[in-house]
Coordinates of C-alpha atoms and ligand atoms in Angstrom, one line a residue:
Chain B
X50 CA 82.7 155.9 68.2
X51 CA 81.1 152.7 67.0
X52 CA 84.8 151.2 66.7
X53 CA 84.8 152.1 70.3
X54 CA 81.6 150.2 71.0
X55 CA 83.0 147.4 68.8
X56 CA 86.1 147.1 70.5
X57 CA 86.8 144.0 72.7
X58 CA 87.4 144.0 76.5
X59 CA 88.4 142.3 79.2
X60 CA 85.2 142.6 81.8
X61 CA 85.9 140.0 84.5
X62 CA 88.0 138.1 85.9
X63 CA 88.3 135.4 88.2
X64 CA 90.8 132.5 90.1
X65 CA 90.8 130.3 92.7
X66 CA 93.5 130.7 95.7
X67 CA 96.9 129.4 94.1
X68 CA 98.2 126.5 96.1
X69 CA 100.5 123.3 96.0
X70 CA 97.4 120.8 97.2
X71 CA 93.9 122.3 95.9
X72 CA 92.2 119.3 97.2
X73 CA 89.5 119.5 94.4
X74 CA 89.3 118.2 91.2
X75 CA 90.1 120.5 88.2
X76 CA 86.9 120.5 86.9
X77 CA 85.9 122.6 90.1
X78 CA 88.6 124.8 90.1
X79 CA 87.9 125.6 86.3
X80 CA 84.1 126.4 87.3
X81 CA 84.7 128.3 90.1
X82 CA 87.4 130.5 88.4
X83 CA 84.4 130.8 85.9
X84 CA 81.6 131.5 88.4
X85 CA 84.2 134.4 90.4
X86 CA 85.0 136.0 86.5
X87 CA 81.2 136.7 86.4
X88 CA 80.9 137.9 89.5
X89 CA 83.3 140.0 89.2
X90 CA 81.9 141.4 85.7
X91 CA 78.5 141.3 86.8
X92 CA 77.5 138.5 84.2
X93 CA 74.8 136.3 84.4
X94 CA 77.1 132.8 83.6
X95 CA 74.0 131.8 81.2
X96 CA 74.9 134.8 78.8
X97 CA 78.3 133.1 78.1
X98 CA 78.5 132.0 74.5
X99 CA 82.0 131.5 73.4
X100 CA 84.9 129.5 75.6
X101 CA 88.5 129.5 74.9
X102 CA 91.4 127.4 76.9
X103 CA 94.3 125.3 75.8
X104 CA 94.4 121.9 74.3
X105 CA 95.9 120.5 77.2
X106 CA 93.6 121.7 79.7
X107 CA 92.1 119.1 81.3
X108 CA 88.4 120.2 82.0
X109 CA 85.7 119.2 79.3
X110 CA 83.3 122.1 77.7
X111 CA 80.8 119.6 78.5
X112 CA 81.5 119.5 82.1
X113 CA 82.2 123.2 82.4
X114 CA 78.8 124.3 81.0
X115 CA 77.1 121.7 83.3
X116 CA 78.4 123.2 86.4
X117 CA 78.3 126.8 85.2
X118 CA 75.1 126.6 83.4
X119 CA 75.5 127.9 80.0
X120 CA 72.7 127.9 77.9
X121 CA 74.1 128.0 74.3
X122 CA 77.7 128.2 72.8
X123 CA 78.4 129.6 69.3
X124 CA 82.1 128.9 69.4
X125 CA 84.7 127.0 71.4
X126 CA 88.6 126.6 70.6
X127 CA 91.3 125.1 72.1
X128 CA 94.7 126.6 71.3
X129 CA 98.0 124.8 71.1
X130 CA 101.5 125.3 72.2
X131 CA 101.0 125.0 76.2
X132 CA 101.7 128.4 78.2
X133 CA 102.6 129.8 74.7
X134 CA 99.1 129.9 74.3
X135 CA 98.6 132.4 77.3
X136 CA 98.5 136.0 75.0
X137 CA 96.6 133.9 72.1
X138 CA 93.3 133.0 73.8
X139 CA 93.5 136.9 74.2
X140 CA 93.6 137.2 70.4
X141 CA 90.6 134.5 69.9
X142 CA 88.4 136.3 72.1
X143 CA 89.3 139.5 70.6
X144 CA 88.0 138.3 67.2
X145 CA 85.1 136.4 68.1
X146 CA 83.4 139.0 70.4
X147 CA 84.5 141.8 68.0
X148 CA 83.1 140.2 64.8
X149 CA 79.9 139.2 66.4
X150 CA 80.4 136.0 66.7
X151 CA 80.1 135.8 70.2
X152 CA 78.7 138.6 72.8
X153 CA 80.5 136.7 75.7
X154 CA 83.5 134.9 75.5
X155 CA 85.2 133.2 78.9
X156 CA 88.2 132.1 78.5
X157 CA 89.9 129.5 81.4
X158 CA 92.8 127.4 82.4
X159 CA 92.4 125.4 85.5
X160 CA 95.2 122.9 86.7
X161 CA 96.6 120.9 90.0
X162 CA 100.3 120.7 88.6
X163 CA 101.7 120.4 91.4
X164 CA 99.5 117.9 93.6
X165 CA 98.0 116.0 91.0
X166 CA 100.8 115.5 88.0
X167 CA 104.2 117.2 87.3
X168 CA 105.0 119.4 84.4
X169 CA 108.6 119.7 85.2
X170 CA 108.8 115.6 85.6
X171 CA 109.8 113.7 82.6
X172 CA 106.9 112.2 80.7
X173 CA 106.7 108.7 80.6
X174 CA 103.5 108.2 78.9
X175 CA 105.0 108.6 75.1
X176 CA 103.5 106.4 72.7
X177 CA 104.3 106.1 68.9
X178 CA 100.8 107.7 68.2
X179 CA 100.4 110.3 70.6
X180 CA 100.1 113.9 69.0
X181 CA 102.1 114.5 66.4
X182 CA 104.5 117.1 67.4
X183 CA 107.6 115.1 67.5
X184 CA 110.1 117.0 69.6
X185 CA 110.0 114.6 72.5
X186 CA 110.7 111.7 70.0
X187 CA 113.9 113.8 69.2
X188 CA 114.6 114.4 72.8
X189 CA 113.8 111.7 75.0
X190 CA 117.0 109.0 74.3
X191 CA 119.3 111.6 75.2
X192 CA 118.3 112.4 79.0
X193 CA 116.8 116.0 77.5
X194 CA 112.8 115.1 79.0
X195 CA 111.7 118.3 80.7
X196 CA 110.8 121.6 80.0
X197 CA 113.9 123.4 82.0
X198 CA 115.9 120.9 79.6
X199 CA 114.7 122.1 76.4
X200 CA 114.7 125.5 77.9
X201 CA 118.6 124.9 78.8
X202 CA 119.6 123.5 75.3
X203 CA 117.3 126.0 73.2
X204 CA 118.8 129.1 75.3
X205 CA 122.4 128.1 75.8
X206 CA 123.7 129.7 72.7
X207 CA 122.0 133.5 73.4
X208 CA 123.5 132.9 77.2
X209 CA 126.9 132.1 76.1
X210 CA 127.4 134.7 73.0
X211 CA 126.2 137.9 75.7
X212 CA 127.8 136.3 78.7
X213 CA 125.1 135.4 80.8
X214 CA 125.9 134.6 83.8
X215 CA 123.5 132.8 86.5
X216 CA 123.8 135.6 88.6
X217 CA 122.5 137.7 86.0
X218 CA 119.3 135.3 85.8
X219 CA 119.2 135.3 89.4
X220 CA 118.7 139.3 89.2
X221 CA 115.0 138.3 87.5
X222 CA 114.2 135.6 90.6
X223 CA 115.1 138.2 92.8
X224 CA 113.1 140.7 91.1
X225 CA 110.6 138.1 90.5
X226 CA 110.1 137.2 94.6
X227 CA 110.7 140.6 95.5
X228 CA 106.8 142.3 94.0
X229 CA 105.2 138.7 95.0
X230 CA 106.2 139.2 98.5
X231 CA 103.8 142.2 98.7
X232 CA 101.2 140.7 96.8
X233 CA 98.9 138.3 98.8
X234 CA 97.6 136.3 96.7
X235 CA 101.4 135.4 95.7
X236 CA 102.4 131.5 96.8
X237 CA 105.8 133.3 98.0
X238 CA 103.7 136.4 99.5
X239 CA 106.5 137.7 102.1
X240 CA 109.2 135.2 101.1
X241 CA 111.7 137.7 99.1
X242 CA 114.7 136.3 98.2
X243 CA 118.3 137.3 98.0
X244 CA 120.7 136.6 94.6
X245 CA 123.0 134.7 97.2
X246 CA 119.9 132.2 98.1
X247 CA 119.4 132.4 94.5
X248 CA 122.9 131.2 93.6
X249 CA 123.1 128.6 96.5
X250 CA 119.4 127.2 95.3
X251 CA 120.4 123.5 93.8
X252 CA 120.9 122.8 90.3
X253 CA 117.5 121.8 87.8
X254 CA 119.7 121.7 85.0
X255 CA 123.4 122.6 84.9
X256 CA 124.9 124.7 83.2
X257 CA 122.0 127.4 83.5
X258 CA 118.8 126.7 85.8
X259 CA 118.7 126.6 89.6
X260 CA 115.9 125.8 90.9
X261 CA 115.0 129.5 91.5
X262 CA 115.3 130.2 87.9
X263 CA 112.3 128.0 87.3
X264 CA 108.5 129.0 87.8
X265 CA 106.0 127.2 90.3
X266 CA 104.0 124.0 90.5
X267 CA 100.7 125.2 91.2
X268 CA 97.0 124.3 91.3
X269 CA 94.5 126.6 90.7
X270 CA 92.5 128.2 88.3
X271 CA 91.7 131.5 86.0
X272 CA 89.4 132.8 84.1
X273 CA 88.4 135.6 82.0
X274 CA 85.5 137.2 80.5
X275 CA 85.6 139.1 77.1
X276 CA 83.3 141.1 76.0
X277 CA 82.4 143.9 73.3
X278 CA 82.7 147.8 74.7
X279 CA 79.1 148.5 74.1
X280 CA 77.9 145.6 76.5
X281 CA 81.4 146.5 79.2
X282 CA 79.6 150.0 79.7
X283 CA 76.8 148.8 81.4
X284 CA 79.4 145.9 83.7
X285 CA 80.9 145.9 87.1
X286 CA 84.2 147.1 86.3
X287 CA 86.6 149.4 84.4
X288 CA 87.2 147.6 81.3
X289 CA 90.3 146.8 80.0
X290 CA 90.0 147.1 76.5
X291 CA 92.2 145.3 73.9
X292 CA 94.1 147.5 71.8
X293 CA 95.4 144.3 69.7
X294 CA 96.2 141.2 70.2
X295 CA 98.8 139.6 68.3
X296 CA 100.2 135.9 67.2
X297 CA 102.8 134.8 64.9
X298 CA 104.4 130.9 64.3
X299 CA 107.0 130.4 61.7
X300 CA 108.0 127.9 59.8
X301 CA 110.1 125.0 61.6
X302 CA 110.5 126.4 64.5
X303 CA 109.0 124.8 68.1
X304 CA 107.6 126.8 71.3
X305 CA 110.6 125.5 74.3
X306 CA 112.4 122.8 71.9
X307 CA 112.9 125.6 69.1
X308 CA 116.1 124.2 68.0
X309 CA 115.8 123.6 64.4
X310 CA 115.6 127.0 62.5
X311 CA 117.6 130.2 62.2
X312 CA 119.1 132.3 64.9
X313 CA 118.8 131.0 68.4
X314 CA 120.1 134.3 69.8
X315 CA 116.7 135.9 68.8
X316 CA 112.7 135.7 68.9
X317 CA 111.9 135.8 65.5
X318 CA 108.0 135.3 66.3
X319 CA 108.1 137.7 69.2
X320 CA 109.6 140.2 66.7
X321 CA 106.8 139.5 64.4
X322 CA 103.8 139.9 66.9
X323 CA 105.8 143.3 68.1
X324 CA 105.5 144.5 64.1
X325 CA 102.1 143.4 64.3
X326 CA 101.0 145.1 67.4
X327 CA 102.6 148.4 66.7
X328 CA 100.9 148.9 63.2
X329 CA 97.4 147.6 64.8
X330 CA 97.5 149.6 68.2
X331 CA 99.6 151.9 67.3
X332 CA 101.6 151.5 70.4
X333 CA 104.8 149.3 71.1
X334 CA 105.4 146.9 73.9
X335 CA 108.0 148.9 75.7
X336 CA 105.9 151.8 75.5
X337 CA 103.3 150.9 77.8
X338 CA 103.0 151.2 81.5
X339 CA 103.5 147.5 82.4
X340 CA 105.3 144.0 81.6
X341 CA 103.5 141.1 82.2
X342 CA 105.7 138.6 80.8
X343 CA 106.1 134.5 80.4
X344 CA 108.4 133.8 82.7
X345 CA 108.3 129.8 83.5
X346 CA 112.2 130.1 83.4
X347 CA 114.4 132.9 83.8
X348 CA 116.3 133.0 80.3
X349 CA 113.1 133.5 78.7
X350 CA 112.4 137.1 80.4
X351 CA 115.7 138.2 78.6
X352 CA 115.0 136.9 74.9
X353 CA 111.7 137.9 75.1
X354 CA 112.3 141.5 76.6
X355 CA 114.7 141.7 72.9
X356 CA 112.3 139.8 71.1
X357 CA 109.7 142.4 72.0
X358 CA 111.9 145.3 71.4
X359 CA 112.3 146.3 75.2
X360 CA 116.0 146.5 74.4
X361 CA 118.7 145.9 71.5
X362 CA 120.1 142.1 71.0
X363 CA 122.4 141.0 74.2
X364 CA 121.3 144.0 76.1
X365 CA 118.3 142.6 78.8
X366 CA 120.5 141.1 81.3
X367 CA 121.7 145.0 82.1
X368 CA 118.2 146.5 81.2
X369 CA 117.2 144.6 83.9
X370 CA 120.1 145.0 86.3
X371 CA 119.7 148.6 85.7
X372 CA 116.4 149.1 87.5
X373 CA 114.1 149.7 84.7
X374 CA 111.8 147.0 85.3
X375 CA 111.6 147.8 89.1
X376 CA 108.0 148.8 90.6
X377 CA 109.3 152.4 89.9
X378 CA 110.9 151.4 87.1
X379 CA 110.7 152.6 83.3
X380 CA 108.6 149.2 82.7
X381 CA 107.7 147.3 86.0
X382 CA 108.3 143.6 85.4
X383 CA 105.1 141.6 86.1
X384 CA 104.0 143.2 89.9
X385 CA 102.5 140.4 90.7
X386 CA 105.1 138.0 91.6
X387 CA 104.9 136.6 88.0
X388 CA 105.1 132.7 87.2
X389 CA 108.2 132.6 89.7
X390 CA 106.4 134.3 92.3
X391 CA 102.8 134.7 92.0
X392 CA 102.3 131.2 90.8
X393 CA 102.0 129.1 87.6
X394 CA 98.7 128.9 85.9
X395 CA 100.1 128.9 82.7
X396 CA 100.5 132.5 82.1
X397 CA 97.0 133.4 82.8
X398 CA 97.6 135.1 86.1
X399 CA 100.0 137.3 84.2
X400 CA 96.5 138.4 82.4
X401 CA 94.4 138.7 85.3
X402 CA 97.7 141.1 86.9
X403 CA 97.5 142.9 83.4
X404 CA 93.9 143.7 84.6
X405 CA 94.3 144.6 87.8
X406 CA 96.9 147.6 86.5
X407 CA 94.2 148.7 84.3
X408 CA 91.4 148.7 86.8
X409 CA 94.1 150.2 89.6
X410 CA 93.2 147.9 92.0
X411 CA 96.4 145.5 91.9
X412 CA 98.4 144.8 94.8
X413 CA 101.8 146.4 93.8
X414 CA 99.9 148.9 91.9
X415 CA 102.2 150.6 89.2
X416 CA 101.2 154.8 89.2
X417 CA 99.5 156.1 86.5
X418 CA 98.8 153.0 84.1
X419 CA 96.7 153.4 80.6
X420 CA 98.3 150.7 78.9
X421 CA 99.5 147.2 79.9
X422 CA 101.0 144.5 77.5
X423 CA 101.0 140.5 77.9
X424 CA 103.4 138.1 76.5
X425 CA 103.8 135.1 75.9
X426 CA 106.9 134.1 72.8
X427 CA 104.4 133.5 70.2
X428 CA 101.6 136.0 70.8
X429 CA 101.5 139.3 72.9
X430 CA 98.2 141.9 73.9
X431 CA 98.3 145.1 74.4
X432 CA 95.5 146.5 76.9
X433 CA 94.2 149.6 77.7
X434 CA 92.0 151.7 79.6
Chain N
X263 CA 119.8 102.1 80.9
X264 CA 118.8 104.5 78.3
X265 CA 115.0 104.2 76.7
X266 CA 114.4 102.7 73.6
X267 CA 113.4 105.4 70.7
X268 CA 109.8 105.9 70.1
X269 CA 109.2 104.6 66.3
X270 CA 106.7 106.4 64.6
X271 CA 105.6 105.3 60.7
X272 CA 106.9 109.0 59.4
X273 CA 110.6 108.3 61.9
X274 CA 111.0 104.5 61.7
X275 CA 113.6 104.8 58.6
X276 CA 115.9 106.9 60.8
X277 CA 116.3 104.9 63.8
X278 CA 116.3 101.8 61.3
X279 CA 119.3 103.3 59.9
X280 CA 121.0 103.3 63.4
X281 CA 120.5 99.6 63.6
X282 CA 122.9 99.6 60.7
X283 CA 125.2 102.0 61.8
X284 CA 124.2 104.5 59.4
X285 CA 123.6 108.1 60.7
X286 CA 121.1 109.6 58.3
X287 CA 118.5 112.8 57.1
X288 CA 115.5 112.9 55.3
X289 CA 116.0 114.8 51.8
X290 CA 113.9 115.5 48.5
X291 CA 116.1 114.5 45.7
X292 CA 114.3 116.8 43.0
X293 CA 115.0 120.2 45.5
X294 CA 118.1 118.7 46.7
X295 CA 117.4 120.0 49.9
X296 CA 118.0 118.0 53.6
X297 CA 115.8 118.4 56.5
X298 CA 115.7 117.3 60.2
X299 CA 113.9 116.1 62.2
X300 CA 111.5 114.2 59.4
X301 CA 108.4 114.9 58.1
X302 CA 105.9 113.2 55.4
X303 CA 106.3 115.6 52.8
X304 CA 108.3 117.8 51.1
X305 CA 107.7 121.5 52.4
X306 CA 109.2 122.6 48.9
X307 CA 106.9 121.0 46.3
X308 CA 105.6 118.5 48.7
X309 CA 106.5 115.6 47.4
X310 CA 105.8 112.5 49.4
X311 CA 108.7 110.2 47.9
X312 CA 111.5 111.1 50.3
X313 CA 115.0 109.8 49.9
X314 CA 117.8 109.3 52.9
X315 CA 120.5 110.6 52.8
X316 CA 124.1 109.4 54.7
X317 CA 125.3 112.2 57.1
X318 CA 129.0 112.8 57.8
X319 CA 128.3 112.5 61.3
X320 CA 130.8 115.6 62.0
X321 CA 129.2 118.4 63.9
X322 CA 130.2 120.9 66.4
X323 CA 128.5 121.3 69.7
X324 CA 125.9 124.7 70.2
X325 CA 124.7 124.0 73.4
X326 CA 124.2 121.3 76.3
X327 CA 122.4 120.7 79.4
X328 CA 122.8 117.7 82.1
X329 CA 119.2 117.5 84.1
X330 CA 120.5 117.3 88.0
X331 CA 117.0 117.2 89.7
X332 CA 115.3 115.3 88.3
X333 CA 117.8 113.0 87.0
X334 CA 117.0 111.8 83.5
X335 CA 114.3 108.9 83.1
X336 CA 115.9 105.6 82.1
X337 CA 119.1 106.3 83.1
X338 CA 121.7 105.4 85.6
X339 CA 123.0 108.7 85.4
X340 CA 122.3 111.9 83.7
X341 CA 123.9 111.9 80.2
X342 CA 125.2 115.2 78.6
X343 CA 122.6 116.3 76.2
X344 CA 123.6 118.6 73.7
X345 CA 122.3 120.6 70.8
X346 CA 124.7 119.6 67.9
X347 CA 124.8 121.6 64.4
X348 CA 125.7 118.9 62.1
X349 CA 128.2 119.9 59.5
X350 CA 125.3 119.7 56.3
X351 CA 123.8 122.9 58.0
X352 CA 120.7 120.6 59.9
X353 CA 120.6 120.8 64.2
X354 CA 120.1 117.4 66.4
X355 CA 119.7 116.9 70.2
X356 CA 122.1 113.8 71.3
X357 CA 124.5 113.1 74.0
X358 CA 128.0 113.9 74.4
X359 CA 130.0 111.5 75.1
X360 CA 134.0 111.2 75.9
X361 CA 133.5 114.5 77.5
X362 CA 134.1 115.7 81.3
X363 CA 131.0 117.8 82.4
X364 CA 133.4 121.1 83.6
X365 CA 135.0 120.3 80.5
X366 CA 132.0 121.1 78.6
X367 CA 131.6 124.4 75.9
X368 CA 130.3 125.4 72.6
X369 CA 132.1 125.0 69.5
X370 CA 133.6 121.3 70.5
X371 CA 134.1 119.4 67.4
X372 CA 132.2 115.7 67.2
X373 CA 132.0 113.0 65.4
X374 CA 129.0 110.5 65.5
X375 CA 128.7 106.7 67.5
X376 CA 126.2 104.5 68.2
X377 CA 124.7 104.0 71.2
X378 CA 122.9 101.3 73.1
X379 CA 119.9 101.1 74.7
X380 CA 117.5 99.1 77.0
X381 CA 115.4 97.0 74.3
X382 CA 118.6 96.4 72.5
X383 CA 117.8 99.5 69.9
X384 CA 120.9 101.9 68.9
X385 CA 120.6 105.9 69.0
X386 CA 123.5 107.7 67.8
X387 CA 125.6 109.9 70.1
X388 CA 129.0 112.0 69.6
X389 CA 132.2 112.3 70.6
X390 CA 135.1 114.5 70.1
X391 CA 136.8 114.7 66.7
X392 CA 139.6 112.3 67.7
X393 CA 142.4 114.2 65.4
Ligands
ZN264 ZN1 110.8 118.8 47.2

């Protein structure tokens, strides 16, 4: 019982509307998606005392608590590794509410990537002392300067030894467009698409990404609210509690420029965190009720689903073309559209969908969930009721 | 015309070595082992006194991309990028050169060149094994 009480929750959640032009700055949409997680929870925002985003978010602790009003933080981290990150702010929030560090943890990511910078542009701004990860130094020269270039050199090998073809991606666009086009909040809310508009969509990369193999541009923001189980009881909503919440990095390897070590047919990390999660929760990733995850290109769905044990080595592209991540699928695949189709906040609204499922209340709402898990390469959570 | 590498005090031997000609990885002499890209310190027994070693420059070709939209930054047209496992066991990202796009497929043997770009710097690139 008092584990029970212990355990960590997600209690709120919140976003702004997901768009190509917010028309605010970042620091707004950050505190808004702050101020609707409360709401939603039923938090006062001066109980907060723990925030968690990435290290490339944009917005300032200093100007969130300022608009939000915060009294007093006991902890505050940034995590690495851009949308990799998604899963593992779970994790951190997980541990600091759970060991008492923290009673209320919100964790946000607010961003205009589509009307304000470009993600998927080639970076310019490199200088010689800019952070010290050094894959763009090994990249740039050569022409390879965005993500759906890395993406195409780091996952050509596991698409050419199981005979990927793009149509085979094109079944996850398809898939992806298809539950976003009955979810309203969605960007492409009623805009399905069909594998032959998929396979006449114009080339991002050749040999592997159209352009509908690639997630959004958005702006717009997300938040979350953690909590213990002993403080959910008395919220808003049906919690959804965290049954674990992994993370694993190995040595020499990147996030989307993993070139350098071992195997690049596999996941080694993924593996990892699904070793992890099983002998914490109990409970494997292809064994709960829903799939949220990371899909800013399509080749990642299929080396994560056999990173995460979904399916043996090679075997995604049919798992998928099979019908068992369908909405009456074996495992729906993200009902929410996804990063293709709901939009791209960096993973996060593949949480707050996560959430939904739990609570019941989602859009495309799966039958009969108890469990839901996130991913995101590196780290994965499973929820629960 | 293609962008100059970015030097950095841990990289600036390597792309020095490129000025020569010399195609190169970083190694600890007392493990004996090779490693790319560079790093200050031996992972092994993390020693800081790193020696360079000459590559063969052979390598065969894993994987490669050519970005279409946008078309790569600096250049008049998108080069062939490719993910090369060099023939002492270590991976690099370079271009490919000497080869038609549709033409294009894992496993191509290739040897290294030089490669020029706009400040007048040299980044090596590869082409096919010429037999
Ligand atoms: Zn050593």
């Amino acid at each position: 019982m008092s584990k029970t009480n212990n355990q960590a929750a997600i209690v709120g959640i919140g976003q702004t509307e997901f768009s190509k032009d917010s028309g605010r700055s970042e620091q707004q949409l950050a505190a808004e998606a702050v101020i609707a997680a409360c709401k939603d929870a039923g938090i006062n925002p001066e109980e907060i005392d723990g925030c968690i985003t990435y290290t490339i978010d944009n917005s300032d602790e200093v100007d969130l608590l300022r608009s939000v009003g915060c009294k007093e933080l006991n902890y505050t981290v940034r995590l690495p590794q851009g949308g990799a990150a998604n899963a593992a702010t779970l994790y951190h929030a997980k541990n600091a509410v759970e060991s008492g560090v923290c009673d209320v943890v919100v964790i946000w990511r607010a961003m205009n990537e589509r009307s304000q910078y470009r993600f998927g542009q080639p970076t310019v701004s490199i200088s010689p002392d800019a952070n010290s990860s050094t894959f763009i130094e090994w990249c740039f020269p050569f022409g390879a300067q965005t993500p759906a270039s890395w993406e195409a050199l780091s996952c050509g090998q596991y698409l050419s030894k199981y005979g990927v073809t793009s149509e085979d991606l094109g079944n996850i666009a398809v898939l992806m467009r298809k539950h976003a086009a009955t979810n309203p909040n969605a960007w492409f809310y009623q805009q399905p698409i069909t594998l032959e508009e998929h396979q006449n969509s114009r080339w991002i990369v050749k040999p592997w990404l159209r352009l509908l193999d690639c997630c959004q541009e958005s702006d717009g923001g997300v938040a979350i609210i953690v909590a213990r189980m002993d403080k959910a009881k008395d919220l808003k909503q049906t919690p959804a509690r965290l049954l674990s919440a992994q993370y694993s990095f190995l040595f020499n390897h990147e996030i989307i420029s993993d070139f350098y070590e071992g195997d690049l047919t596999g996941l080694p990390f993924s593996e990892r965190v699904t070793e992890k999660l099983i002998e914490d929760a109990g409970i494997a990733p292809k064994d709960t009720d829903v799939a949220m995850i990371y899909d800013n290109f399509t080749p990642q769905v299929l080396r994560q689903l056999e990173g995460f044990g979904y399916c043996g080595p090679g075997e995604a592209k049919d798992y998928i073309a099979d019908g068992n991540m369908e909405l009456d699928g074996k495992t729906p695949l993200s009902p929410n559209g996804g990063l293709i189709g709901e939009g791209y906040i960096h993973g996060m609204n593949n949480i707050t969908e996560a959430v939904r499922q739990i609570r019941g209340i989602a859009a495309n709402q799966v039958e009969n969930v108890e469990t839901a898990f996130v991913a995101s390469g590196v780290a994965g959570a499973i929820l629960g009721k | 015309m293609r962008p100059d590498p970015i030097l950095r005090i841990d990289t600036a031997f390597f792309w020095e070595a490129c000025e020569r000609g010399e195609f190169v990885a970083q190694k600890c002499g007392p493990c004996d082992i090779l490693w790319h890209p560079p790093r200050p310190m031996c992972p092994k027994c993390h020693n800081t006194e790193k020696e360079v070693q000459q590559l063969s420059g052979l390598g065969t070709v894993v994987s490669w991309c050519v970005a279409v939209r946008p078309q790569a930054f600096g250049f008049e047209e998108s080069p062939i990028a490719a993910l090369i496992e060099l023939d002492e066991g270590l991976r690099f990202v370079s271009n490919i050169e000497g080869v038609a796009e549709e033409d294009m497929q894992p496993g191509i043997r290739v040897q290294v060149a030089f490669a020029d770009t706009s400040g007048g710097k040299k980044v090596p690139v590869f082409k096919p094994v010429s037999e």
